[in-house]
Amino acid sequence: MDITSFLFYLFGSVLLLASLRVITAPDSVQSALFLILAFFNAAAVWMLLQAEFLAILLVLVYVGAVMVLFLFVVMMLDLDVSVLRRDFRQFMPIAFGVGALMIFELTLILWRSFGHTEVAANPQVGPIQSNAHAVGQLIYTQYIFAFEVAGLVLLVAIIAAIALTLRHGKDRKRIEVSEQLAAQPQNRVRLVKGMRADHYSSR
């Protein structure tokens, strides 16, 4: 067994164990941490399969953004774990049925896609490119219009989210950057003379 196969089985085993702990951990924070571990091992498996673009995307998007936000929300909410896990055994048969169906469908897809694939000898094959280089070349050449439309849609979504959350009113405090920059030290503190010490002790 070479080092690549050993690393593949190692990362795959840790990935399976972490995925199992995601659904069996007694705490939501522990489940989120095991899910982060599963994402890291999945990224490592993709790196071994020379899909470095997907590996980097998984780490940056899911681990760096989505899971951090999810972990923050879970830690901020006061969840009653006993209520959430009360009906766990009741839904186990449905969960196993859905999982078995998904595995069966994935097996059919993989068997149809790779089971009857024949490699044709082509002497005119160009130099081997990396996964990230090939994806970038397709995005910025063949799919450049769709990529720009997707960026425009995301920009509109960001502007709409800011516009929906922006509220003006007397009961809402706003930060005026110009006033903060124009503030002077002598205007920040006001010294009041003639105040007696017993005035503060009575409060």
CSV table of N, CA and C in Angstrom, one decimal, residues 70-162:
chain,number,residue,atom,x,y,z
A,70,PHE,N,-23.1,29.1,11.9
A,70,PHE,CA,-24.0,28.1,12.6
A,70,PHE,C,-23.6,27.9,14.0
A,71,LEU,N,-22.3,27.8,14.3
A,71,LEU,CA,-21.8,27.6,15.6
A,71,LEU,C,-22.1,28.8,16.5
A,72,PHE,N,-22.0,30.0,16.0
A,72,PHE,CA,-22.4,31.2,16.7
A,72,PHE,C,-23.8,31.2,17.1
A,73,VAL,N,-24.7,30.8,16.2
A,73,VAL,CA,-26.1,30.8,16.4
A,73,VAL,C,-26.5,29.7,17.5
A,74,VAL,N,-25.9,28.6,17.3
A,74,VAL,CA,-26.1,27.5,18.3
A,74,VAL,C,-25.7,27.9,19.7
A,75,MET,N,-24.6,28.5,19.8
A,75,MET,CA,-24.1,28.9,21.2
A,75,MET,C,-24.9,30.1,21.7
A,76,MET,N,-25.5,30.9,20.9
A,76,MET,CA,-26.3,32.0,21.4
A,76,MET,C,-27.7,31.6,21.8
A,77,LEU,N,-28.2,30.6,21.2
A,77,LEU,CA,-29.6,30.1,21.5
A,77,LEU,C,-29.5,29.2,22.7
A,78,ASP,N,-30.5,29.3,23.5
A,78,ASP,CA,-30.7,28.4,24.6
A,78,ASP,C,-31.6,27.2,24.3
A,79,LEU,N,-31.0,26.2,23.7
A,79,LEU,CA,-31.8,25.1,23.2
A,79,LEU,C,-31.9,24.0,24.3
A,80,ASP,N,-33.1,23.4,24.3
A,80,ASP,CA,-33.3,22.3,25.2
A,80,ASP,C,-33.1,21.0,24.5
A,81,VAL,N,-31.9,20.4,24.7
A,81,VAL,CA,-31.5,19.2,24.0
A,81,VAL,C,-32.4,18.0,24.3
A,82,SER,N,-32.9,17.9,25.5
A,82,SER,CA,-33.8,16.8,25.8
A,82,SER,C,-35.0,16.8,25.0
A,83,VAL,N,-35.6,17.9,24.7
A,83,VAL,CA,-36.8,18.0,23.9
A,83,VAL,C,-36.5,17.7,22.4
A,84,LEU,N,-35.3,18.1,22.0
A,84,LEU,CA,-35.0,17.8,20.6
A,84,LEU,C,-34.7,16.3,20.4
A,85,ARG,N,-34.1,15.7,21.3
A,85,ARG,CA,-33.7,14.3,21.2
A,85,ARG,C,-34.8,13.3,21.8
A,86,ARG,N,-35.9,13.9,22.1
A,86,ARG,CA,-37.0,13.0,22.7
A,86,ARG,C,-37.6,12.1,21.7
A,87,ASP,N,-37.8,12.5,20.5
A,87,ASP,CA,-38.4,11.7,19.4
A,87,ASP,C,-37.3,11.2,18.5
A,88,PHE,N,-36.1,11.0,18.9
A,88,PHE,CA,-35.0,10.6,18.0
A,88,PHE,C,-35.3,9.1,17.6
A,89,ARG,N,-35.6,8.3,18.5
A,89,ARG,CA,-35.8,6.9,18.2
A,89,ARG,C,-37.1,6.7,17.3
A,90,GLN,N,-38.0,7.6,17.4
A,90,GLN,CA,-39.3,7.4,16.7
A,90,GLN,C,-39.0,7.6,15.2
A,91,PHE,N,-38.1,8.5,14.8
A,91,PHE,CA,-37.8,8.8,13.4
A,91,PHE,C,-36.6,8.0,12.9
A,92,MET,N,-36.1,7.1,13.6
A,92,MET,CA,-34.9,6.3,13.1
A,92,MET,C,-35.3,5.5,11.9
A,93,PRO,N,-36.4,4.7,11.9
A,93,PRO,CA,-36.7,4.0,10.7
A,93,PRO,C,-36.9,4.8,9.4
A,94,ILE,N,-37.5,6.0,9.5
A,94,ILE,CA,-37.6,6.9,8.4
A,94,ILE,C,-36.2,7.4,7.9
A,95,ALA,N,-35.4,7.7,8.9
A,95,ALA,CA,-34.1,8.2,8.6
A,95,ALA,C,-33.2,7.1,7.9
A,96,PHE,N,-33.3,5.9,8.4
A,96,PHE,CA,-32.6,4.8,7.7
A,96,PHE,C,-33.1,4.5,6.3
A,97,GLY,N,-34.4,4.6,6.2
A,97,GLY,CA,-35.0,4.4,4.8
A,97,GLY,C,-34.5,5.5,3.8
A,98,VAL,N,-34.6,6.7,4.3
A,98,VAL,CA,-34.1,7.8,3.4
A,98,VAL,C,-32.6,7.7,3.1
A,99,GLY,N,-31.8,7.3,4.1
A,99,GLY,CA,-30.4,7.1,3.9
A,99,GLY,C,-30.1,6.0,2.9
A,100,ALA,N,-30.8,4.8,3.1
A,100,ALA,CA,-30.6,3.7,2.2
A,100,ALA,C,-31.0,4.1,0.7
A,101,LEU,N,-32.1,4.8,0.6
A,101,LEU,CA,-32.5,5.3,-0.8
A,101,LEU,C,-31.5,6.2,-1.4
A,102,MET,N,-30.9,7.1,-0.6
A,102,MET,CA,-29.8,8.0,-1.1
A,102,MET,C,-28.6,7.2,-1.5
A,103,ILE,N,-28.2,6.2,-0.7
A,103,ILE,CA,-27.1,5.4,-1.1
A,103,ILE,C,-27.3,4.5,-2.3
A,104,PHE,N,-28.5,4.0,-2.5
A,104,PHE,CA,-28.9,3.3,-3.7
A,104,PHE,C,-28.8,4.1,-4.9
A,105,GLU,N,-29.4,5.4,-4.8
A,105,GLU,CA,-29.3,6.3,-6.0
A,105,GLU,C,-27.9,6.7,-6.3
A,106,LEU,N,-27.1,7.0,-5.3
A,106,LEU,CA,-25.7,7.3,-5.6
A,106,LEU,C,-24.9,6.1,-6.2
A,107,THR,N,-25.3,4.9,-5.8
A,107,THR,CA,-24.6,3.7,-6.4
A,107,THR,C,-25.0,3.6,-7.8
A,108,LEU,N,-26.3,3.8,-8.2
A,108,LEU,CA,-26.7,3.7,-9.6
A,108,LEU,C,-26.0,4.8,-10.4
A,109,ILE,N,-25.9,6.0,-9.9
A,109,ILE,CA,-25.3,7.1,-10.6
A,109,ILE,C,-23.8,6.8,-10.9
A,110,LEU,N,-23.1,6.4,-9.8
A,110,LEU,CA,-21.6,6.1,-10.0
A,110,LEU,C,-21.4,4.9,-10.9
A,111,TRP,N,-22.3,3.9,-10.8
A,111,TRP,CA,-22.1,2.7,-11.6
A,111,TRP,C,-22.4,3.0,-13.1
A,112,ARG,N,-23.4,3.9,-13.3
A,112,ARG,CA,-23.7,4.3,-14.7
A,112,ARG,C,-22.6,5.2,-15.2
A,113,SER,N,-22.0,6.1,-14.4
A,113,SER,CA,-21.1,7.0,-14.9
A,113,SER,C,-19.7,6.5,-15.1
A,114,PHE,N,-19.3,5.6,-14.2
A,114,PHE,CA,-17.9,5.1,-14.2
A,114,PHE,C,-17.8,3.6,-14.4
A,115,GLY,N,-18.9,2.9,-14.4
A,115,GLY,CA,-18.8,1.4,-14.5
A,115,GLY,C,-18.6,1.0,-16.0
A,116,HIS,N,-19.1,1.8,-16.9
A,116,HIS,CA,-19.0,1.4,-18.3
A,116,HIS,C,-18.1,2.4,-19.1
A,117,THR,N,-17.3,3.1,-18.4
A,117,THR,CA,-16.5,4.2,-19.1
A,117,THR,C,-15.3,3.5,-19.7
A,118,GLU,N,-15.1,3.8,-21.0
A,118,GLU,CA,-13.9,3.3,-21.7
A,118,GLU,C,-13.0,4.5,-22.0
A,119,VAL,N,-11.8,4.3,-21.7
A,119,VAL,CA,-10.8,5.3,-21.9
A,119,VAL,C,-10.3,5.1,-23.4
A,120,ALA,N,-10.5,6.1,-24.2
A,120,ALA,CA,-10.0,6.1,-25.5
A,120,ALA,C,-8.6,6.7,-25.7
A,121,ALA,N,-7.8,6.1,-26.4
A,121,ALA,CA,-6.4,6.6,-26.6
A,121,ALA,C,-6.4,7.7,-27.6
A,122,ASN,N,-6.0,8.9,-27.1
A,122,ASN,CA,-5.9,10.1,-28.0
A,122,ASN,C,-4.5,10.6,-27.9
A,123,PRO,N,-3.8,10.6,-29.0
A,123,PRO,CA,-2.4,11.1,-28.9
A,123,PRO,C,-2.3,12.6,-28.9
A,124,GLN,N,-3.4,13.3,-29.2
A,124,GLN,CA,-3.4,14.7,-29.2
A,124,GLN,C,-3.8,15.4,-27.9
A,125,VAL,N,-3.7,14.7,-26.8
A,125,VAL,CA,-4.1,15.2,-25.6
A,125,VAL,C,-3.1,16.3,-25.1
A,126,GLY,N,-3.6,17.4,-24.7
A,126,GLY,CA,-2.7,18.5,-24.3
A,126,GLY,C,-2.1,18.2,-22.9
A,127,PRO,N,-1.4,19.2,-22.4
A,127,PRO,CA,-0.7,19.1,-21.1
A,127,PRO,C,-1.8,19.0,-20.0
A,128,ILE,N,-1.5,18.3,-19.0
A,128,ILE,CA,-2.5,18.1,-17.9
A,128,ILE,C,-2.5,19.4,-17.1
A,129,GLN,N,-3.7,19.9,-16.9
A,129,GLN,CA,-3.9,21.1,-16.1
A,129,GLN,C,-4.5,20.8,-14.7
A,130,SER,N,-4.2,21.7,-13.8
A,130,SER,CA,-4.8,21.5,-12.5
A,130,SER,C,-6.3,21.7,-12.5
A,131,ASN,N,-6.9,21.3,-11.4
A,131,ASN,CA,-8.4,21.4,-11.3
A,131,ASN,C,-8.8,22.9,-11.2
A,132,ALA,N,-8.0,23.7,-10.4
A,132,ALA,CA,-8.4,25.1,-10.3
A,132,ALA,C,-8.2,25.8,-11.6
A,133,HIS,N,-7.1,25.5,-12.3
A,133,HIS,CA,-6.8,26.2,-13.6
A,133,HIS,C,-7.9,25.8,-14.6
A,134,ALA,N,-8.4,24.6,-14.6
A,134,ALA,CA,-9.4,24.2,-15.6
A,134,ALA,C,-10.7,24.9,-15.3
A,135,VAL,N,-11.1,24.9,-14.0
A,135,VAL,CA,-12.4,25.6,-13.6
A,135,VAL,C,-12.3,27.1,-13.9
A,136,GLY,N,-11.2,27.7,-13.5
A,136,GLY,CA,-11.0,29.1,-13.8
A,136,GLY,C,-11.1,29.5,-15.3
A,137,GLN,N,-10.5,28.6,-16.1
A,137,GLN,CA,-10.5,28.8,-17.6
A,137,GLN,C,-12.0,28.7,-18.1
A,138,LEU,N,-12.7,27.8,-17.6
A,138,LEU,CA,-14.1,27.6,-18.0
A,138,LEU,C,-15.0,28.8,-17.6
A,139,ILE,N,-14.8,29.2,-16.3
A,139,ILE,CA,-15.6,30.3,-15.8
A,139,ILE,C,-15.4,31.6,-16.5
A,140,TYR,N,-14.1,31.9,-16.8
A,140,TYR,CA,-13.8,33.2,-17.4
A,140,TYR,C,-13.8,33.2,-18.9
A,141,THR,N,-14.1,32.1,-19.5
A,141,THR,CA,-14.2,32.1,-21.0
A,141,THR,C,-15.6,31.7,-21.4
A,142,GLN,N,-16.0,30.4,-21.2
A,142,GLN,CA,-17.2,29.9,-21.7
A,142,GLN,C,-18.4,30.4,-20.9
A,143,TYR,N,-18.2,30.5,-19.6
A,143,TYR,CA,-19.3,30.9,-18.7
A,143,TYR,C,-19.2,32.2,-18.1
A,144,ILE,N,-18.5,33.2,-18.8
A,144,ILE,CA,-18.3,34.5,-18.2
A,144,ILE,C,-19.5,35.3,-18.0
A,145,PHE,N,-20.5,35.2,-18.9
A,145,PHE,CA,-21.7,35.9,-18.8
A,145,PHE,C,-22.5,35.4,-17.6
A,146,ALA,N,-22.7,34.1,-17.4
A,146,ALA,CA,-23.4,33.5,-16.3
A,146,ALA,C,-22.7,33.9,-15.0
A,147,PHE,N,-21.4,34.0,-15.0
A,147,PHE,CA,-20.6,34.3,-13.8
A,147,PHE,C,-20.9,35.8,-13.4
A,148,GLU,N,-20.9,36.7,-14.4
A,148,GLU,CA,-21.2,38.1,-14.1
A,148,GLU,C,-22.6,38.3,-13.7
A,149,VAL,N,-23.6,37.5,-14.3
A,149,VAL,CA,-25.0,37.6,-13.8
A,149,VAL,C,-25.1,37.2,-12.4
A,150,ALA,N,-24.4,36.1,-12.0
A,150,ALA,CA,-24.5,35.6,-10.6
A,150,ALA,C,-23.9,36.6,-9.7
A,151,GLY,N,-22.8,37.3,-10.0
A,151,GLY,CA,-22.2,38.3,-9.2
A,151,GLY,C,-23.2,39.5,-9.1
A,152,LEU,N,-23.9,39.9,-10.1
A,152,LEU,CA,-24.8,41.0,-10.1
A,152,LEU,C,-26.0,40.6,-9.2
A,153,VAL,N,-26.5,39.4,-9.2
A,153,VAL,CA,-27.6,39.0,-8.4
A,153,VAL,C,-27.2,39.0,-6.9
A,154,LEU,N,-25.9,38.6,-6.6
A,154,LEU,CA,-25.5,38.6,-5.2
A,154,LEU,C,-25.3,40.1,-4.8
A,155,LEU,N,-24.9,41.0,-5.7
A,155,LEU,CA,-24.7,42.4,-5.3
A,155,LEU,C,-26.1,43.0,-5.0
A,156,VAL,N,-27.1,42.7,-5.8
A,156,VAL,CA,-28.5,43.2,-5.5
A,156,VAL,C,-29.0,42.6,-4.2
A,157,ALA,N,-28.7,41.3,-3.9
A,157,ALA,CA,-29.1,40.8,-2.7
A,157,ALA,C,-28.5,41.5,-1.5
A,158,ILE,N,-27.2,41.8,-1.6
A,158,ILE,CA,-26.5,42.5,-0.5
A,158,ILE,C,-27.1,43.9,-0.3
A,159,ILE,N,-27.4,44.6,-1.4
A,159,ILE,CA,-28.0,45.9,-1.3
A,159,ILE,C,-29.4,45.9,-0.7
A,160,ALA,N,-30.1,44.9,-1.1
A,160,ALA,CA,-31.5,44.7,-0.6
A,160,ALA,C,-31.5,44.4,0.9
A,161,ALA,N,-30.6,43.5,1.3
A,161,ALA,CA,-30.5,43.2,2.8
A,161,ALA,C,-30.1,44.4,3.6
A,162,ILE,N,-29.2,45.3,3.1
A,162,ILE,CA,-28.9,46.5,3.8
A,162,ILE,C,-30.0,47.4,3.8
